[in-house]
PDB file of C-alpha atoms and ligand atoms in Angstrom:
ATOM      1  CA  MET A 368      43.525 -91.741 -59.123  1.00  0.00           C
ATOM      2  CA  PHE A 369      45.063 -89.107 -56.852  1.00  0.00           C
ATOM      3  CA  THR A 370      47.831 -88.516 -59.366  1.00  0.00           C
ATOM      4  CA  GLN A 371      45.292 -87.755 -62.076  1.00  0.00           C
ATOM      5  CA  ARG A 372      43.409 -85.299 -59.882  1.00  0.00           C
ATOM      6  CA  LEU A 373      46.663 -83.636 -58.905  1.00  0.00           C
ATOM      7  CA  GLN A 374      47.700 -83.295 -62.533  1.00  0.00           C
ATOM      8  CA  THR A 375      44.333 -81.772 -63.392  1.00  0.00           C
ATOM      9  CA  VAL A 376      44.598 -79.233 -60.564  1.00  0.00           C
ATOM     10  CA  GLU A 377      48.210 -78.405 -61.416  1.00  0.00           C
ATOM     11  CA  SER A 378      47.459 -77.853 -65.080  1.00  0.00           C
ATOM     12  CA  LYS A 379      44.532 -75.588 -64.160  1.00  0.00           C
ATOM     13  CA  ILE A 380      46.878 -73.611 -61.921  1.00  0.00           C
ATOM     14  CA  ALA A 381      49.400 -73.280 -64.753  1.00  0.00           C
ATOM     15  CA  LEU A 382      46.698 -72.207 -67.181  1.00  0.00           C
ATOM     16  CA  ALA A 383      45.317 -69.599 -64.777  1.00  0.00           C
ATOM     17  CA  CYS A 384      48.833 -68.219 -64.236  1.00  0.00           C
ATOM     18  CA  SER A 385      49.472 -67.847 -67.932  1.00  0.00           C
ATOM     19  CA  LYS A 386      46.007 -66.419 -68.552  1.00  0.00           C
ATOM     20  CA  ALA A 387      46.730 -63.756 -65.949  1.00  0.00           C
ATOM     21  CA  GLY A 388      50.202 -63.172 -67.350  1.00  0.00           C
ATOM     22  CA  ARG A 389      51.734 -64.306 -64.087  1.00  0.00           C
ATOM     23  CA  SER A 390      54.902 -66.281 -63.930  1.00  0.00           C
ATOM     24  CA  SER A 391      55.161 -66.210 -60.177  1.00  0.00           C
ATOM     25  CA  HIS A 392      54.762 -69.379 -58.251  1.00  0.00           C
ATOM     26  CA  VAL A 393      51.417 -70.415 -56.787  1.00  0.00           C
ATOM     27  CA  GLN A 394      51.627 -72.761 -53.853  1.00  0.00           C
ATOM     28  CA  LEU A 395      49.113 -75.579 -53.728  1.00  0.00           C
ATOM     29  CA  ILE A 396      47.981 -76.547 -50.238  1.00  0.00           C
ATOM     30  CA  ALA A 397      46.376 -79.989 -50.296  1.00  0.00           C
ATOM     31  CA  VAL A 398      43.512 -79.723 -47.817  1.00  0.00           C
ATOM     32  CA  SER A 399      43.478 -83.152 -46.231  1.00  0.00           C
ATOM     33  CA  LYS A 400      41.157 -82.517 -43.275  1.00  0.00           C
ATOM     34  CA  SER A 401      38.824 -85.418 -42.502  1.00  0.00           C
ATOM     35  CA  HIS A 402      40.740 -87.786 -44.808  1.00  0.00           C
ATOM     36  CA  PRO A 403      42.633 -90.746 -43.317  1.00  0.00           C
ATOM     37  CA  PRO A 404      46.438 -90.982 -43.284  1.00  0.00           C
ATOM     38  CA  ALA A 405      46.357 -93.463 -46.192  1.00  0.00           C
ATOM     39  CA  ALA A 406      44.909 -90.744 -48.431  1.00  0.00           C
ATOM     40  CA  LEU A 407      47.695 -88.383 -47.429  1.00  0.00           C
ATOM     41  CA  GLN A 408      50.307 -91.049 -48.047  1.00  0.00           C
ATOM     42  CA  GLU A 409      48.950 -91.505 -51.551  1.00  0.00           C
ATOM     43  CA  ALA A 410      49.164 -87.744 -52.016  1.00  0.00           C
ATOM     44  CA  PHE A 411      52.724 -87.746 -50.738  1.00  0.00           C
ATOM     45  CA  ALA A 412      53.663 -90.476 -53.212  1.00  0.00           C
ATOM     46  CA  ALA A 413      52.209 -88.285 -55.974  1.00  0.00           C
ATOM     47  CA  GLY A 414      54.450 -85.411 -54.895  1.00  0.00           C
ATOM     48  CA  VAL A 415      52.364 -83.399 -52.426  1.00  0.00           C
ATOM     49  CA  ARG A 416      54.401 -81.898 -49.587  1.00  0.00           C
ATOM     50  CA  VAL A 417      52.098 -79.281 -48.058  1.00  0.00           C
ATOM     51  CA  PHE A 418      48.935 -80.355 -46.272  1.00  0.00           C
ATOM     52  CA  GLY A 419      46.133 -78.243 -44.827  1.00  0.00           C
ATOM     53  CA  GLU A 420      44.318 -79.318 -41.680  1.00  0.00           C
ATOM     54  CA  ASN A 421      41.738 -77.521 -39.543  1.00  0.00           C
ATOM     55  CA  LYS A 422      41.732 -79.526 -36.325  1.00  0.00           C
ATOM     56  CA  VAL A 423      44.698 -79.681 -34.018  1.00  0.00           C
ATOM     57  CA  GLN A 424      43.954 -83.162 -32.642  1.00  0.00           C
ATOM     58  CA  GLU A 425      43.425 -84.635 -36.080  1.00  0.00           C
ATOM     59  CA  ALA A 426      46.642 -83.130 -37.409  1.00  0.00           C
ATOM     60  CA  LYS A 427      48.557 -84.295 -34.376  1.00  0.00           C
ATOM     61  CA  ALA A 428      47.483 -87.865 -35.081  1.00  0.00           C
ATOM     62  CA  LYS A 429      48.326 -87.670 -38.790  1.00  0.00           C
ATOM     63  CA  ILE A 430      51.660 -85.888 -38.732  1.00  0.00           C
ATOM     64  CA  PRO A 431      53.653 -88.887 -37.405  1.00  0.00           C
ATOM     65  CA  GLU A 432      52.110 -91.042 -40.165  1.00  0.00           C
ATOM     66  CA  LEU A 433      53.733 -88.969 -42.907  1.00  0.00           C
ATOM     67  CA  PRO A 434      57.393 -88.387 -43.733  1.00  0.00           C
ATOM     68  CA  GLY A 435      59.094 -85.520 -41.943  1.00  0.00           C
ATOM     69  CA  THR A 436      59.573 -83.631 -45.194  1.00  0.00           C
ATOM     70  CA  CYS A 437      55.875 -82.690 -45.172  1.00  0.00           C
ATOM     71  CA  ARG A 438      54.776 -79.210 -44.190  1.00  0.00           C
ATOM     72  CA  TRP A 439      51.515 -78.588 -42.334  1.00  0.00           C
ATOM     73  CA  HIS A 440      49.329 -75.521 -42.613  1.00  0.00           C
ATOM     74  CA  PHE A 441      46.538 -74.732 -40.190  1.00  0.00           C
ATOM     75  CA  LEU A 442      43.332 -73.516 -41.817  1.00  0.00           C
ATOM     76  CA  GLY A 443      40.584 -71.454 -40.305  1.00  0.00           C
ATOM     77  CA  HIS A 444      39.689 -70.622 -36.745  1.00  0.00           C
ATOM     78  CA  LEU A 445      42.132 -71.672 -34.057  1.00  0.00           C
ATOM     79  CA  GLN A 446      40.665 -72.115 -30.595  1.00  0.00           C
ATOM     80  CA  ARG A 447      42.435 -70.206 -27.878  1.00  0.00           C
ATOM     81  CA  ASN A 448      43.048 -73.312 -25.770  1.00  0.00           C
ATOM     82  CA  LYS A 449      44.737 -75.064 -28.723  1.00  0.00           C
ATOM     83  CA  ILE A 450      47.364 -72.426 -29.449  1.00  0.00           C
ATOM     84  CA  ARG A 451      50.097 -73.977 -27.330  1.00  0.00           C
ATOM     85  CA  GLN A 452      49.681 -77.373 -28.973  1.00  0.00           C
ATOM     86  CA  ALA A 453      49.311 -75.947 -32.452  1.00  0.00           C
ATOM     87  CA  LEU A 454      52.255 -73.550 -32.681  1.00  0.00           C
ATOM     88  CA  PRO A 455      54.997 -76.202 -32.910  1.00  0.00           C
ATOM     89  CA  LEU A 456      53.048 -78.324 -35.422  1.00  0.00           C
ATOM     90  CA  PHE A 457      52.246 -75.887 -38.187  1.00  0.00           C
ATOM     91  CA  ASP A 458      54.390 -73.948 -40.603  1.00  0.00           C
ATOM     92  CA  LEU A 459      51.740 -71.379 -41.417  1.00  0.00           C
ATOM     93  CA  PHE A 460      48.442 -70.320 -39.847  1.00  0.00           C
ATOM     94  CA  HIS A 461      45.950 -69.266 -42.507  1.00  0.00           C
ATOM     95  CA  GLY A 462      43.152 -68.114 -40.287  1.00  0.00           C
ATOM     96  CA  VAL A 463      44.268 -65.647 -37.638  1.00  0.00           C
ATOM     97  CA  ASP A 464      40.919 -63.977 -37.276  1.00  0.00           C
ATOM     98  CA  SER A 465      41.045 -61.516 -34.364  1.00  0.00           C
ATOM     99  CA  LEU A 466      43.392 -59.202 -32.538  1.00  0.00           C
ATOM    100  CA  SER A 467      42.991 -61.166 -29.328  1.00  0.00           C
ATOM    101  CA  ILE A 468      43.987 -64.467 -30.952  1.00  0.00           C
ATOM    102  CA  ALA A 469      46.956 -62.715 -32.558  1.00  0.00           C
ATOM    103  CA  LYS A 470      48.003 -61.410 -29.136  1.00  0.00           C
ATOM    104  CA  ASP A 471      47.737 -64.880 -27.608  1.00  0.00           C
ATOM    105  CA  MET A 472      49.757 -66.424 -30.431  1.00  0.00           C
ATOM    106  CA  ASP A 473      52.397 -63.762 -29.961  1.00  0.00           C
ATOM    107  CA  ARG A 474      52.579 -64.386 -26.219  1.00  0.00           C
ATOM    108  CA  VAL A 475      52.667 -68.198 -26.509  1.00  0.00           C
ATOM    109  CA  GLY A 476      55.198 -67.900 -29.336  1.00  0.00           C
ATOM    110  CA  GLN A 477      57.417 -65.960 -26.964  1.00  0.00           C
ATOM    111  CA  GLU A 478      57.032 -68.584 -24.249  1.00  0.00           C
ATOM    112  CA  LEU A 479      57.866 -71.411 -26.646  1.00  0.00           C
ATOM    113  CA  GLY A 480      60.668 -69.581 -28.442  1.00  0.00           C
ATOM    114  CA  LEU A 481      58.781 -69.619 -31.748  1.00  0.00           C
ATOM    115  CA  PHE A 482      58.003 -66.977 -34.366  1.00  0.00           C
ATOM    116  CA  PRO A 483      54.617 -68.074 -35.757  1.00  0.00           C
ATOM    117  CA  ARG A 484      54.059 -67.382 -39.450  1.00  0.00           C
ATOM    118  CA  ILE A 485      50.533 -66.153 -40.000  1.00  0.00           C
ATOM    119  CA  LEU A 486      48.000 -64.842 -42.488  1.00  0.00           C
ATOM    120  CA  LEU A 487      45.245 -62.532 -41.295  1.00  0.00           C
ATOM    121  CA  GLU A 488      41.806 -63.849 -42.163  1.00  0.00           C
ATOM    122  CA  THR A 489      39.670 -61.163 -43.675  1.00  0.00           C
ATOM    123  CA  ASN A 490      35.939 -61.414 -43.841  1.00  0.00           C
ATOM    124  CA  ILE A 491      35.902 -59.525 -47.092  1.00  0.00           C
ATOM    125  CA  ALA A 492      32.121 -59.455 -47.545  1.00  0.00           C
ATOM    126  CA  GLY A 493      31.600 -58.242 -43.966  1.00  0.00           C
ATOM    127  CA  GLU A 494      29.315 -61.165 -43.052  1.00  0.00           C
ATOM    128  CA  SER A 495      28.512 -61.008 -39.354  1.00  0.00           C
ATOM    129  CA  THR A 496      28.291 -64.794 -38.986  1.00  0.00           C
ATOM    130  CA  LYS A 497      31.854 -65.413 -40.059  1.00  0.00           C
ATOM    131  CA  PHE A 498      35.236 -65.432 -38.427  1.00  0.00           C
ATOM    132  CA  GLY A 499      37.756 -62.885 -39.585  1.00  0.00           C
ATOM    133  CA  PHE A 500      38.607 -59.192 -39.510  1.00  0.00           C
ATOM    134  CA  SER A 501      36.316 -56.924 -41.448  1.00  0.00           C
ATOM    135  CA  PRO A 502      38.339 -54.772 -43.861  1.00  0.00           C
ATOM    136  CA  THR A 503      37.726 -51.706 -41.666  1.00  0.00           C
ATOM    137  CA  GLN A 504      38.761 -53.533 -38.512  1.00  0.00           C
ATOM    138  CA  LEU A 505      41.917 -54.737 -40.157  1.00  0.00           C
ATOM    139  CA  GLU A 506      42.928 -51.220 -41.164  1.00  0.00           C
ATOM    140  CA  GLU A 507      42.164 -49.980 -37.642  1.00  0.00           C
ATOM    141  CA  GLN A 508      43.968 -52.784 -35.828  1.00  0.00           C
ATOM    142  CA  PHE A 509      46.864 -53.369 -38.194  1.00  0.00           C
ATOM    143  CA  GLU A 510      49.230 -51.062 -36.351  1.00  0.00           C
ATOM    144  CA  GLU A 511      48.667 -52.998 -33.143  1.00  0.00           C
ATOM    145  CA  ILE A 512      49.146 -56.339 -34.901  1.00  0.00           C
ATOM    146  CA  MET A 513      52.457 -55.091 -36.289  1.00  0.00           C
ATOM    147  CA  GLN A 514      53.621 -54.492 -32.729  1.00  0.00           C
ATOM    148  CA  LEU A 515      53.316 -58.205 -31.956  1.00  0.00           C
ATOM    149  CA  THR A 516      56.921 -58.846 -32.830  1.00  0.00           C
ATOM    150  CA  ARG A 517      56.896 -62.634 -32.472  1.00  0.00           C
ATOM    151  CA  LEU A 518      54.378 -62.882 -35.301  1.00  0.00           C
ATOM    152  CA  GLN A 519      55.521 -63.011 -38.901  1.00  0.00           C
ATOM    153  CA  VAL A 520      52.579 -61.601 -40.828  1.00  0.00           C
ATOM    154  CA  LEU A 521      53.022 -62.853 -44.383  1.00  0.00           C
ATOM    155  CA  GLY A 522      49.746 -61.703 -45.869  1.00  0.00           C
ATOM    156  CA  LEU A 523      45.984 -62.108 -45.971  1.00  0.00           C
ATOM    157  CA  MET A 524      43.547 -64.977 -46.333  1.00  0.00           C
ATOM    158  CA  THR A 525      39.855 -65.073 -47.143  1.00  0.00           C
ATOM    159  CA  ILE A 526      36.948 -67.495 -47.551  1.00  0.00           C
ATOM    160  CA  PRO A 527      34.387 -65.686 -49.682  1.00  0.00           C
ATOM    161  CA  PRO A 528      30.650 -66.244 -49.136  1.00  0.00           C
ATOM    162  CA  PRO A 529      29.149 -69.164 -51.085  1.00  0.00           C
ATOM    163  CA  VAL A 530      28.301 -68.293 -54.693  1.00  0.00           C
ATOM    164  CA  GLN A 531      26.657 -70.134 -57.585  1.00  0.00           C
ATOM    165  CA  GLU A 532      29.406 -69.569 -60.118  1.00  0.00           C
ATOM    166  CA  PRO A 533      33.145 -69.153 -59.451  1.00  0.00           C
ATOM    167  CA  GLU A 534      33.066 -65.951 -61.482  1.00  0.00           C
ATOM    168  CA  GLN A 535      30.805 -64.404 -58.823  1.00  0.00           C
ATOM    169  CA  ALA A 536      33.612 -64.763 -56.279  1.00  0.00           C
ATOM    170  CA  ARG A 537      36.027 -62.723 -58.386  1.00  0.00           C
ATOM    171  CA  HIS A 538      35.243 -59.356 -56.854  1.00  0.00           C
ATOM    172  CA  TYR A 539      35.910 -60.725 -53.356  1.00  0.00           C
ATOM    173  CA  PHE A 540      39.371 -61.841 -54.454  1.00  0.00           C
ATOM    174  CA  THR A 541      39.987 -58.489 -56.109  1.00  0.00           C
ATOM    175  CA  SER A 542      38.924 -56.745 -52.899  1.00  0.00           C
ATOM    176  CA  LEU A 543      41.344 -58.789 -50.804  1.00  0.00           C
ATOM    177  CA  ARG A 544      44.219 -57.925 -53.147  1.00  0.00           C
ATOM    178  CA  MET A 545      43.330 -54.241 -53.042  1.00  0.00           C
ATOM    179  CA  LEU A 546      43.075 -54.300 -49.261  1.00  0.00           C
ATOM    180  CA  ARG A 547      46.513 -55.912 -49.126  1.00  0.00           C
ATOM    181  CA  ASP A 548      47.888 -53.218 -51.437  1.00  0.00           C
ATOM    182  CA  ARG A 549      46.377 -50.494 -49.245  1.00  0.00           C
ATOM    183  CA  LEU A 550      47.879 -51.963 -46.066  1.00  0.00           C
ATOM    184  CA  GLN A 551      51.299 -52.260 -47.697  1.00  0.00           C
ATOM    185  CA  GLU A 552      51.157 -48.663 -48.814  1.00  0.00           C
ATOM    186  CA  ARG A 553      49.783 -47.206 -45.616  1.00  0.00           C
ATOM    187  CA  PHE A 554      51.958 -49.121 -43.153  1.00  0.00           C
ATOM    188  CA  GLY A 555      55.080 -49.547 -45.252  1.00  0.00           C
ATOM    189  CA  VAL A 556      55.152 -53.333 -44.899  1.00  0.00           C
ATOM    190  CA  ARG A 557      55.398 -56.255 -47.284  1.00  0.00           C
ATOM    191  CA  LEU A 558      52.486 -58.690 -47.337  1.00  0.00           C
ATOM    192  CA  PRO A 559      53.503 -61.017 -50.168  1.00  0.00           C
ATOM    193  CA  GLU A 560      51.044 -63.852 -49.609  1.00  0.00           C
ATOM    194  CA  LEU A 561      47.378 -63.985 -50.586  1.00  0.00           C
ATOM    195  CA  SER A 562      45.710 -67.250 -49.572  1.00  0.00           C
ATOM    196  CA  MET A 563      42.496 -67.394 -51.553  1.00  0.00           C
ATOM    197  CA  GLY A 564      40.710 -69.919 -53.749  1.00  0.00           C
ATOM    198  CA  MET A 565      39.387 -73.413 -52.995  1.00  0.00           C
ATOM    199  CA  SER A 566      38.298 -76.323 -55.207  1.00  0.00           C
ATOM    200  CA  ASP A 567      35.514 -74.449 -56.977  1.00  0.00           C
ATOM    201  CA  ASP A 568      37.151 -71.113 -57.549  1.00  0.00           C
ATOM    202  CA  PHE A 569      40.945 -71.360 -57.347  1.00  0.00           C
ATOM    203  CA  THR A 570      41.508 -70.449 -61.010  1.00  0.00           C
ATOM    204  CA  VAL A 571      39.608 -67.177 -60.570  1.00  0.00           C
ATOM    205  CA  ALA A 572      41.538 -66.512 -57.352  1.00  0.00           C
ATOM    206  CA  ILE A 573      44.853 -67.016 -59.161  1.00  0.00           C
ATOM    207  CA  GLU A 574      43.812 -64.594 -61.873  1.00  0.00           C
ATOM    208  CA  GLU A 575      43.220 -62.059 -59.075  1.00  0.00           C
ATOM    209  CA  GLY A 576      46.593 -62.611 -57.445  1.00  0.00           C
ATOM    210  CA  ALA A 577      46.381 -65.648 -55.143  1.00  0.00           C
ATOM    211  CA  THR A 578      49.819 -66.930 -54.150  1.00  0.00           C
ATOM    212  CA  MET A 579      48.395 -69.880 -52.199  1.00  0.00           C
ATOM    213  CA  VAL A 580      45.345 -71.939 -53.082  1.00  0.00           C
ATOM    214  CA  ARG A 581      43.714 -74.309 -50.597  1.00  0.00           C
ATOM    215  CA  VAL A 582      42.302 -77.256 -52.493  1.00  0.00           C
ATOM    216  CA  GLY A 583      40.569 -80.192 -50.810  1.00  0.00           C
ATOM    217  CA  THR A 584      37.691 -81.788 -52.674  1.00  0.00           C
ATOM    218  CA  ALA A 585      39.234 -81.489 -56.140  1.00  0.00           C
ATOM    219  CA  LEU A 586      42.203 -83.550 -54.890  1.00  0.00           C
ATOM    220  CA  PHE A 587      40.814 -85.935 -52.293  1.00  0.00           C
ATOM    221  CA  GLY A 588      37.147 -86.179 -53.282  1.00  0.00           C
ATOM    222  CA  GLU A 589      34.153 -85.344 -51.118  1.00  0.00           C
ATOM    223  CA  ARG A 590      34.408 -85.124 -47.372  1.00  0.00           C
ATOM    224  CA  THR A 591      31.690 -86.375 -45.038  1.00  0.00           C
ATOM    225  CA  ALA A 592      28.719 -84.088 -44.349  1.00  0.00           C
ATOM    226  CA  ARG A 593      30.062 -83.042 -40.954  1.00  0.00           C
ATOM    227  CA  THR A 594      33.014 -81.250 -42.475  1.00  0.00           C
ATOM    228  CA  GLY A 595      31.176 -80.068 -45.572  1.00  0.00           C
ATOM    229  CA  HIS A 596      31.627 -76.356 -45.081  1.00  0.00           C
ATOM    230  CA  PRO A 597      34.824 -74.831 -43.718  1.00  0.00           C
ATOM    231  CA  GLU A 598      33.106 -72.575 -41.172  1.00  0.00           C
ATOM    232  CA  VAL A 599      30.877 -75.355 -39.872  1.00  0.00           C
ATOM    233  CA  SER A 600      33.701 -77.796 -39.247  1.00  0.00           C
ATOM    234  CA  GLU A 601      35.647 -75.204 -37.316  1.00  0.00           C
ATOM    235  CA  ALA A 602      32.724 -74.562 -35.001  1.00  0.00           C
ATOM    236  CA  LEU A 603      32.520 -78.277 -34.252  1.00  0.00           C
ATOM    237  CA  ASP A 604      36.188 -78.707 -33.500  1.00  0.00           C
ATOM    238  CA  GLY A 605      36.372 -80.620 -30.227  1.00  0.00           C
TER     239      GLY A 605
HETATM  240  C1  PLP B1089      38.069 -77.167 -46.132  1.00  0.00           C
HETATM  241  C2  PLP B1089      38.739 -75.906 -46.486  1.00  0.00           C
HETATM  242  C3  PLP B1089      39.239 -75.705 -47.788  1.00  0.00           C
HETATM  243  C4  PLP B1089      39.112 -76.703 -48.918  1.00  0.00           C
HETATM  244  O1  PLP B1089      37.829 -76.662 -49.489  1.00  0.00           O
HETATM  245  P1  PLP B1089      37.497 -77.471 -50.832  1.00  0.00           P
HETATM  246  O2  PLP B1089      36.250 -76.812 -51.320  1.00  0.00           O
HETATM  247  O3  PLP B1089      37.270 -78.887 -50.438  1.00  0.00           O
HETATM  248  O4  PLP B1089      38.620 -77.310 -51.761  1.00  0.00           O
HETATM  249  C5  PLP B1089      39.905 -74.516 -48.024  1.00  0.00           C
HETATM  250  N1  PLP B1089      40.068 -73.577 -47.070  1.00  0.00           N
HETATM  251  C6  PLP B1089      39.597 -73.748 -45.814  1.00  0.00           C
HETATM  252  C7  PLP B1089      39.820 -72.681 -44.816  1.00  0.00           C
HETATM  253  C8  PLP B1089      38.924 -74.901 -45.488  1.00  0.00           C
HETATM  254  O5  PLP B1089      38.449 -75.039 -44.237  1.00  0.00           O
END
C-alpha cells in the first residue's frame, strides 16, 4: 500500500523533472505528522529516509521508534520555547518565519554548539494571517539574518494560499524562485534550496524549481481533522 503510493509520487516527481528539463535531484520529504510510528516504519521499509514533522513533542516520541539512519525535518512555525529541544533533533528547519526566531535559533545554536540548517519561510502572497516573511520584509532583513553566523541559510520555503487547481499555485512558486534569485544576486550568497509543493501541487512546484517537496497525504493518506491544514496544526501545537 505505502510502496504503491511512494512509487506513484516518485514517478510523478521524475515526470515533472523531465517535463521541466531538469536533471537535478528533488528531495522528497515524507510528511509523517499525526501518523503513528507504525506508519513511519512501513515508509522506512519502502525506502523513505527523510520525515517531516511539525510538533516537537510528537517528533521526540517517534524518533527513537525509527532507525538512526532516518533524517528529520521540522516543518512550519517553531515556538520560541521549543527551540532548545528542537535544535538537536532536526536536520533542517523549513519554517523559520521571523527575524526574532532566527536570532533565537542562532543564540541557542551557539549555546548548544550547533549550526542549525534553515530555510526562510516566505509568505509569498503577503497574507496577513500567515506566518512567514513577506517578500519585502525578507529583502529588508536579509542582511541582518546573514549576520547570524551560527545559522546555515540554505534557501527559501513557502506554503501558498489554498487554490482550487494546482495550476493556480504556479505563480506563487515562480515568485519564490524569482525572490531567491534576487536575494542571491543582491547579497552575493548561494540559496540552493527551494522547499515548495505539497501533495496537491508538487509537480507544478518542481516545474518551477522546487528542490524539496513536502508530501504527506499522497503518501500516508488523510490526517485527522485537527491537523488538516498546516497553519492550523501549528497554532494548536501544545
Ligand atoms: C502538513 C504539511 C505538509 C504536507 O501536506 P500534504 O497536503 O498532506 O501533502 C507540507 N508542508 C507543511 C509545512 C505542512 O505542515
